[in-house]
PDB file of C-alpha atoms in Angstrom:
ATOM      1  CA  SER L   1      76.821-118.876 -93.158  1.00  0.00           C
ATOM      2  CA  GLN L   2      75.990-121.911 -91.022  1.00  0.00           C
ATOM      3  CA  GLN L   3      74.701-121.095 -87.556  1.00  0.00           C
ATOM      4  CA  GLY L   4      73.986-124.565 -86.200  1.00  0.00           C
ATOM      5  CA  GLU L   5      76.322-127.511 -86.603  1.00  0.00           C
ATOM      6  CA  GLU L   6      75.204-131.028 -85.758  1.00  0.00           C
ATOM      7  CA  ASP L   7      77.420-133.726 -84.340  1.00  0.00           C
ATOM      8  CA  PRO L   8      77.982-136.505 -85.231  1.00  0.00           C
ATOM      9  CA  GLN L   9      77.524-136.296 -88.988  1.00  0.00           C
ATOM     10  CA  ALA L  10      76.367-139.916 -89.037  1.00  0.00           C
ATOM     11  CA  LEU L  11      75.176-142.328 -86.363  1.00  0.00           C
ATOM     12  CA  SER L  12      74.262-145.996 -86.636  1.00  0.00           C
ATOM     13  CA  ILE L  13      72.653-147.831 -83.701  1.00  0.00           C
ATOM     14  CA  GLN L  14      70.604-150.948 -83.028  1.00  0.00           C
ATOM     15  CA  GLU L  15      66.847-150.789 -82.796  1.00  0.00           C
ATOM     16  CA  GLY L  16      65.751-150.209 -79.229  1.00  0.00           C
ATOM     17  CA  GLU L  17      68.849-148.212 -78.285  1.00  0.00           C
ATOM     18  CA  ASN L  18      68.831-144.503 -77.557  1.00  0.00           C
ATOM     19  CA  ALA L  19      70.225-142.004 -80.073  1.00  0.00           C
ATOM     20  CA  THR L  20      71.758-138.680 -79.085  1.00  0.00           C
ATOM     21  CA  MET L  21      72.586-135.874 -81.490  1.00  0.00           C
ATOM     22  CA  ASN L  22      74.165-132.555 -80.647  1.00  0.00           C
ATOM     23  CA  CYS L  23      73.936-129.085 -82.133  1.00  0.00           C
ATOM     24  CA  SER L  24      76.237-126.148 -81.524  1.00  0.00           C
ATOM     25  CA  TYR L  25      75.606-122.594 -82.663  1.00  0.00           C
ATOM     26  CA  LYS L  26      77.539-119.345 -82.702  1.00  0.00           C
ATOM     27  CA  THR L  27      75.323-116.366 -81.866  1.00  0.00           C
ATOM     28  CA  SER L  28      72.531-115.743 -79.385  1.00  0.00           C
ATOM     29  CA  ILE L  29      69.124-117.131 -80.302  1.00  0.00           C
ATOM     30  CA  ASN L  30      65.456-116.681 -79.485  1.00  0.00           C
ATOM     31  CA  ASN L  31      64.581-120.305 -80.105  1.00  0.00           C
ATOM     32  CA  LEU L  32      66.051-123.517 -81.471  1.00  0.00           C
ATOM     33  CA  GLN L  33      64.156-126.079 -83.489  1.00  0.00           C
ATOM     34  CA  TRP L  34      64.778-129.661 -84.541  1.00  0.00           C
ATOM     35  CA  TYR L  35      63.540-131.112 -87.834  1.00  0.00           C
ATOM     36  CA  ARG L  36      63.565-134.596 -89.344  1.00  0.00           C
ATOM     37  CA  GLN L  37      63.992-135.402 -93.028  1.00  0.00           C
ATOM     38  CA  ASN L  38      63.286-138.832 -94.404  1.00  0.00           C
ATOM     39  CA  SER L  39      65.131-139.737 -97.589  1.00  0.00           C
ATOM     40  CA  GLY L  40      63.757-137.839-100.582  1.00  0.00           C
ATOM     41  CA  ARG L  41      61.150-135.955 -98.556  1.00  0.00           C
ATOM     42  CA  GLY L  42      60.623-132.513 -97.092  1.00  0.00           C
ATOM     43  CA  LEU L  43      61.529-131.589 -93.531  1.00  0.00           C
ATOM     44  CA  VAL L  44      59.138-132.254 -90.673  1.00  0.00           C
ATOM     45  CA  HIS L  45      59.138-130.166 -87.509  1.00  0.00           C
ATOM     46  CA  LEU L  46      59.862-132.113 -84.314  1.00  0.00           C
ATOM     47  CA  ILE L  47      60.196-129.642 -81.488  1.00  0.00           C
ATOM     48  CA  LEU L  48      60.850-125.992 -80.666  1.00  0.00           C
ATOM     49  CA  ILE L  49      62.676-124.981 -77.497  1.00  0.00           C
ATOM     50  CA  ARG L  50      62.791-121.372 -76.373  1.00  0.00           C
ATOM     51  CA  SER L  51      65.946-119.701 -75.127  1.00  0.00           C
ATOM     52  CA  ASN L  52      64.559-119.533 -71.576  1.00  0.00           C
ATOM     53  CA  GLU L  53      63.796-123.264 -71.497  1.00  0.00           C
ATOM     54  CA  ARG L  54      66.348-125.916 -70.548  1.00  0.00           C
ATOM     55  CA  GLU L  55      64.532-129.112 -71.460  1.00  0.00           C
ATOM     56  CA  LYS L  56      61.511-130.161 -73.455  1.00  0.00           C
ATOM     57  CA  HIS L  57      59.860-133.510 -74.129  1.00  0.00           C
ATOM     58  CA  SER L  58      57.642-134.765 -76.928  1.00  0.00           C
ATOM     59  CA  GLY L  59      56.838-138.479 -76.931  1.00  0.00           C
ATOM     60  CA  ARG L  60      60.156-140.336 -77.278  1.00  0.00           C
ATOM     61  CA  LEU L  61      62.029-137.093 -77.948  1.00  0.00           C
ATOM     62  CA  ARG L  62      63.924-135.107 -75.349  1.00  0.00           C
ATOM     63  CA  VAL L  63      65.618-131.837 -76.241  1.00  0.00           C
ATOM     64  CA  THR L  64      67.950-129.889 -73.999  1.00  0.00           C
ATOM     65  CA  LEU L  65      69.307-126.386 -74.483  1.00  0.00           C
ATOM     66  CA  ASP L  66      72.345-124.858 -72.814  1.00  0.00           C
ATOM     67  CA  THR L  67      72.574-121.215 -73.876  1.00  0.00           C
ATOM     68  CA  SER L  68      75.786-120.668 -71.901  1.00  0.00           C
ATOM     69  CA  LYS L  69      77.489-123.322 -74.050  1.00  0.00           C
ATOM     70  CA  LYS L  70      75.469-122.456 -77.152  1.00  0.00           C
ATOM     71  CA  SER L  71      74.492-126.064 -77.608  1.00  0.00           C
ATOM     72  CA  SER L  72      71.471-128.330 -77.792  1.00  0.00           C
ATOM     73  CA  SER L  73      70.968-132.060 -77.817  1.00  0.00           C
ATOM     74  CA  LEU L  74      68.228-134.279 -79.211  1.00  0.00           C
ATOM     75  CA  LEU L  75      67.676-137.650 -77.564  1.00  0.00           C
ATOM     76  CA  ILE L  76      65.489-140.288 -79.198  1.00  0.00           C
ATOM     77  CA  THR L  77      64.679-143.083 -76.791  1.00  0.00           C
ATOM     78  CA  ALA L  78      63.824-146.693 -77.695  1.00  0.00           C
ATOM     79  CA  SER L  79      64.696-146.129 -81.355  1.00  0.00           C
ATOM     80  CA  ARG L  80      62.711-147.736 -84.148  1.00  0.00           C
ATOM     81  CA  ALA L  81      63.556-148.481 -87.780  1.00  0.00           C
ATOM     82  CA  ALA L  82      61.177-145.670 -88.775  1.00  0.00           C
ATOM     83  CA  ASP L  83      63.461-143.190 -86.973  1.00  0.00           C
ATOM     84  CA  THR L  84      66.040-143.663 -89.732  1.00  0.00           C
ATOM     85  CA  ALA L  85      66.365-140.153 -91.178  1.00  0.00           C
ATOM     86  CA  SER L  86      68.485-137.011 -91.146  1.00  0.00           C
ATOM     87  CA  TYR L  87      67.999-134.663 -88.218  1.00  0.00           C
ATOM     88  CA  PHE L  88      68.648-130.931 -88.420  1.00  0.00           C
ATOM     89  CA  CYS L  89      68.799-128.203 -85.846  1.00  0.00           C
ATOM     90  CA  ALA L  90      67.684-124.741 -86.901  1.00  0.00           C
ATOM     91  CA  THR L  91      68.307-121.419 -85.217  1.00  0.00           C
ATOM     92  CA  ASP L  92      67.235-117.842 -85.790  1.00  0.00           C
ATOM     93  CA  GLY L  93      70.453-116.035 -85.002  1.00  0.00           C
ATOM     94  CA  GLY L  94      68.616-113.734 -82.603  1.00  0.00           C
ATOM     95  CA  GLY L  95      66.487-112.227 -85.358  1.00  0.00           C
ATOM     96  CA  GLY L  96      62.812-112.797 -86.030  1.00  0.00           C
ATOM     97  CA  ALA L  97      61.584-112.181 -89.529  1.00  0.00           C
ATOM     98  CA  ASP L  98      64.539-113.826 -91.208  1.00  0.00           C
ATOM     99  CA  GLY L  99      64.324-117.472 -92.058  1.00  0.00           C
ATOM    100  CA  LEU L 100      65.972-120.127 -89.981  1.00  0.00           C
ATOM    101  CA  THR L 101      69.574-121.197 -90.394  1.00  0.00           C
ATOM    102  CA  PHE L 102      69.980-124.957 -90.627  1.00  0.00           C
ATOM    103  CA  GLY L 103      72.960-127.111 -89.812  1.00  0.00           C
ATOM    104  CA  LYS L 104      74.246-129.844 -92.090  1.00  0.00           C
ATOM    105  CA  GLY L 105      72.394-132.550 -90.212  1.00  0.00           C
ATOM    106  CA  THR L 106      73.029-135.867 -88.504  1.00  0.00           C
ATOM    107  CA  HIS L 107      72.184-138.931 -90.584  1.00  0.00           C
ATOM    108  CA  LEU L 108      70.753-141.539 -88.215  1.00  0.00           C
ATOM    109  CA  ILE L 109      70.494-145.200 -89.231  1.00  0.00           C
ATOM    110  CA  ILE L 110      68.595-147.637 -87.037  1.00  0.00           C
ATOM    111  CA  GLN L 111      69.724-151.215 -87.619  1.00  0.00           C
ATOM    112  CA  PRO L 112      66.936-153.822 -87.179  1.00  0.00           C
TER     113      PRO L 112
ATOM    114  CA  ASN J   1      44.350-129.650 -96.180  1.00  0.00           C
ATOM    115  CA  ALA J   2      47.026-130.311 -98.785  1.00  0.00           C
ATOM    116  CA  GLY J   3      49.592-128.317 -96.767  1.00  0.00           C
ATOM    117  CA  VAL J   4      52.490-127.041 -98.882  1.00  0.00           C
ATOM    118  CA  THR J   5      52.602-128.250-102.466  1.00  0.00           C
ATOM    119  CA  GLN J   6      55.400-127.845-104.981  1.00  0.00           C
ATOM    120  CA  THR J   7      55.558-128.438-108.700  1.00  0.00           C
ATOM    121  CA  PRO J   8      57.280-129.888-110.580  1.00  0.00           C
ATOM    122  CA  LYS J   9      58.897-132.711-108.574  1.00  0.00           C
ATOM    123  CA  PHE J  10      61.754-133.070-111.043  1.00  0.00           C
ATOM    124  CA  GLN J  11      63.114-130.754-113.720  1.00  0.00           C
ATOM    125  CA  VAL J  12      66.078-130.804-116.093  1.00  0.00           C
ATOM    126  CA  LEU J  13      67.177-127.536-117.682  1.00  0.00           C
ATOM    127  CA  LYS J  14      69.900-126.489-120.043  1.00  0.00           C
ATOM    128  CA  THR J  15      72.248-123.685-119.072  1.00  0.00           C
ATOM    129  CA  GLY J  16      70.639-120.334-119.819  1.00  0.00           C
ATOM    130  CA  GLN J  17      67.049-121.520-119.709  1.00  0.00           C
ATOM    131  CA  SER J  18      64.563-119.938-117.343  1.00  0.00           C
ATOM    132  CA  MET J  19      61.801-121.558-115.357  1.00  0.00           C
ATOM    133  CA  THR J  20      59.453-121.048-112.435  1.00  0.00           C
ATOM    134  CA  LEU J  21      59.156-123.371-109.460  1.00  0.00           C
ATOM    135  CA  GLN J  22      55.657-123.266-108.062  1.00  0.00           C
ATOM    136  CA  CYS J  23      54.755-123.302-104.383  1.00  0.00           C
ATOM    137  CA  ALA J  24      51.313-123.067-102.828  1.00  0.00           C
ATOM    138  CA  GLN J  25      49.939-123.460 -99.306  1.00  0.00           C
ATOM    139  CA  ASP J  26      46.351-123.714 -98.084  1.00  0.00           C
ATOM    140  CA  MET J  27      46.922-122.925 -94.414  1.00  0.00           C
ATOM    141  CA  ASN J  28      46.567-119.132 -94.735  1.00  0.00           C
ATOM    142  CA  HIS J  29      50.145-118.660 -93.548  1.00  0.00           C
ATOM    143  CA  GLU J  30      51.608-115.200 -93.925  1.00  0.00           C
ATOM    144  CA  TYR J  31      55.243-116.298 -93.944  1.00  0.00           C
ATOM    145  CA  MET J  32      56.702-118.280 -96.833  1.00  0.00           C
ATOM    146  CA  SER J  33      60.270-119.044 -97.793  1.00  0.00           C
ATOM    147  CA  TRP J  34      62.429-120.842-100.326  1.00  0.00           C
ATOM    148  CA  TYR J  35      65.477-122.932 -99.422  1.00  0.00           C
ATOM    149  CA  ARG J  36      67.947-124.903-101.448  1.00  0.00           C
ATOM    150  CA  GLN J  37      69.568-128.069-100.167  1.00  0.00           C
ATOM    151  CA  ASP J  38      72.908-129.205-101.496  1.00  0.00           C
ATOM    152  CA  PRO J  39      74.828-132.325-100.404  1.00  0.00           C
ATOM    153  CA  GLY J  40      76.798-131.639 -97.248  1.00  0.00           C
ATOM    154  CA  MET J  41      75.573-128.025 -97.044  1.00  0.00           C
ATOM    155  CA  GLY J  42      72.288-128.211 -95.175  1.00  0.00           C
ATOM    156  CA  LEU J  43      69.461-125.857 -96.176  1.00  0.00           C
ATOM    157  CA  ARG J  44      70.189-122.295 -97.233  1.00  0.00           C
ATOM    158  CA  LEU J  45      67.586-119.551 -97.429  1.00  0.00           C
ATOM    159  CA  ILE J  46      67.080-118.002-100.888  1.00  0.00           C
ATOM    160  CA  HIS J  47      64.158-115.588-100.457  1.00  0.00           C
ATOM    161  CA  TYR J  48      61.318-115.132 -98.022  1.00  0.00           C
ATOM    162  CA  SER J  49      58.029-113.266 -97.748  1.00  0.00           C
ATOM    163  CA  VAL J  50      56.197-112.006 -94.667  1.00  0.00           C
ATOM    164  CA  GLY J  51      52.951-111.424 -96.548  1.00  0.00           C
ATOM    165  CA  ALA J  52      51.402-110.670 -99.921  1.00  0.00           C
ATOM    166  CA  GLY J  53      53.379-107.979-101.699  1.00  0.00           C
ATOM    167  CA  ILE J  54      56.382-108.209 -99.355  1.00  0.00           C
ATOM    168  CA  THR J  55      59.530-110.174-100.168  1.00  0.00           C
ATOM    169  CA  ASP J  56      63.142-110.046 -99.050  1.00  0.00           C
ATOM    170  CA  GLN J  57      66.450-111.737 -99.762  1.00  0.00           C
ATOM    171  CA  GLY J  58      67.935-114.558 -97.807  1.00  0.00           C
ATOM    172  CA  GLU J  59      71.456-115.921 -97.705  1.00  0.00           C
ATOM    173  CA  VAL J  60      71.799-116.966-101.383  1.00  0.00           C
ATOM    174  CA  PRO J  61      69.445-114.819-103.536  1.00  0.00           C
ATOM    175  CA  ASN J  62      71.581-114.324-106.653  1.00  0.00           C
ATOM    176  CA  GLY J  63      70.061-115.782-109.815  1.00  0.00           C
ATOM    177  CA  TYR J  64      66.568-116.067-108.327  1.00  0.00           C
ATOM    178  CA  ASN J  65      63.497-113.838-108.279  1.00  0.00           C
ATOM    179  CA  VAL J  66      60.327-114.112-106.247  1.00  0.00           C
ATOM    180  CA  SER J  67      56.990-112.361-106.018  1.00  0.00           C
ATOM    181  CA  ARG J  68      54.015-112.755-103.689  1.00  0.00           C
ATOM    182  CA  SER J  69      50.769-111.578-105.226  1.00  0.00           C
ATOM    183  CA  THR J  70      48.544-113.773-103.046  1.00  0.00           C
ATOM    184  CA  THR J  71      48.811-115.301 -99.577  1.00  0.00           C
ATOM    185  CA  GLU J  72      48.680-118.803-101.070  1.00  0.00           C
ATOM    186  CA  ASP J  73      51.343-118.681-103.783  1.00  0.00           C
ATOM    187  CA  PHE J  74      55.069-117.970-103.703  1.00  0.00           C
ATOM    188  CA  PRO J  75      56.767-118.855-107.015  1.00  0.00           C
ATOM    189  CA  LEU J  76      60.543-118.934-107.431  1.00  0.00           C
ATOM    190  CA  ARG J  77      61.954-117.888-110.804  1.00  0.00           C
ATOM    191  CA  LEU J  78      65.320-118.902-112.161  1.00  0.00           C
ATOM    192  CA  LEU J  79      66.284-116.167-114.600  1.00  0.00           C
ATOM    193  CA  SER J  80      69.090-117.891-116.508  1.00  0.00           C
ATOM    194  CA  ALA J  81      69.852-121.343-115.142  1.00  0.00           C
ATOM    195  CA  ALA J  82      73.437-122.268-114.323  1.00  0.00           C
ATOM    196  CA  PRO J  83      74.932-125.659-113.316  1.00  0.00           C
ATOM    197  CA  SER J  84      75.589-124.181-109.840  1.00  0.00           C
ATOM    198  CA  GLN J  85      71.817-124.040-109.370  1.00  0.00           C
ATOM    199  CA  THR J  86      71.538-127.815-109.528  1.00  0.00           C
ATOM    200  CA  SER J  87      69.974-128.572-106.168  1.00  0.00           C
ATOM    201  CA  VAL J  88      66.843-129.640-104.339  1.00  0.00           C
ATOM    202  CA  TYR J  89      64.517-126.708-103.668  1.00  0.00           C
ATOM    203  CA  PHE J  90      62.128-126.601-100.740  1.00  0.00           C
ATOM    204  CA  CYS J  91      59.316-124.188-100.095  1.00  0.00           C
ATOM    205  CA  ALA J  92      58.111-123.668 -96.528  1.00  0.00           C
ATOM    206  CA  SER J  93      55.392-121.727 -94.768  1.00  0.00           C
ATOM    207  CA  SER J  94      54.648-120.798 -91.174  1.00  0.00           C
ATOM    208  CA  ASP J  95      51.991-119.009 -89.177  1.00  0.00           C
ATOM    209  CA  GLY J  96      54.277-116.176 -88.152  1.00  0.00           C
ATOM    210  CA  TRP J  97      58.012-115.704 -88.066  1.00  0.00           C
ATOM    211  CA  PRO J  98      59.941-118.973 -88.488  1.00  0.00           C
ATOM    212  CA  SER J  99      62.044-118.362 -85.424  1.00  0.00           C
ATOM    213  CA  TYR J 100      58.929-118.632 -83.249  1.00  0.00           C
ATOM    214  CA  ASN J 101      56.801-121.050 -85.219  1.00  0.00           C
ATOM    215  CA  GLU J 102      56.868-124.469 -86.814  1.00  0.00           C
ATOM    216  CA  GLN J 103      57.683-124.360 -90.512  1.00  0.00           C
ATOM    217  CA  PHE J 104      55.763-126.650 -92.870  1.00  0.00           C
ATOM    218  CA  PHE J 105      57.823-127.873 -95.817  1.00  0.00           C
ATOM    219  CA  GLY J 106      56.775-128.976 -99.268  1.00  0.00           C
ATOM    220  CA  PRO J 107      58.081-132.232-100.795  1.00  0.00           C
ATOM    221  CA  GLY J 108      60.768-130.463-102.825  1.00  0.00           C
ATOM    222  CA  THR J 109      61.729-129.958-106.458  1.00  0.00           C
ATOM    223  CA  ARG J 110      64.863-131.696-107.680  1.00  0.00           C
ATOM    224  CA  LEU J 111      66.462-129.489-110.348  1.00  0.00           C
ATOM    225  CA  THR J 112      69.342-130.462-112.621  1.00  0.00           C
ATOM    226  CA  VAL J 113      70.986-127.867-114.847  1.00  0.00           C
ATOM    227  CA  LEU J 114      73.123-129.271-117.640  1.00  0.00           C
TER     228      LEU J 114
END
């Protein structure tokens, strides 16, 4: 069953603009992760945020986590054409040894 | 380091055939897992392993077998291929449980079952 659900399913913006994607999940978590997948490639880890953290930054990426609302957002600032990809949130459902549960992803297109 | 490698990249099978998808990692990771990715469905966990000799089922294990005889290798076997197994398969590894650690993904195997 799907734990995380991304919103929107697709997003198209102009280069240089900021892109925001959201993820909602159902059960309590230890951590939440965001991954990027370029077309035809494997997933690449972007950032991990722990359940006791509210915000985390990595370069042009900013992730927030609101455990009371069971939601997270990924902000990409000053977008570039190379940011065109699908973005997935992944949660652990409160477990540990089990694999992650991925959402269906947000497909981001950066228009030059 | 090569990271996580998968072979083959593409495969076409007929219904009822069996095959093994290979996965290897050179990062000495204890945890390895197999996912399948279908259009509009995201990734779903098939099987995972927390170390050599230890495997367990994920969300969609039916029709697949795994074994882990070494730390490096984690092959996925399709016992009798069915059209419903047409998908892209990804192998991943991590240095510890995935919920606490970055997972490294292979490039994927695109499988078509006719």
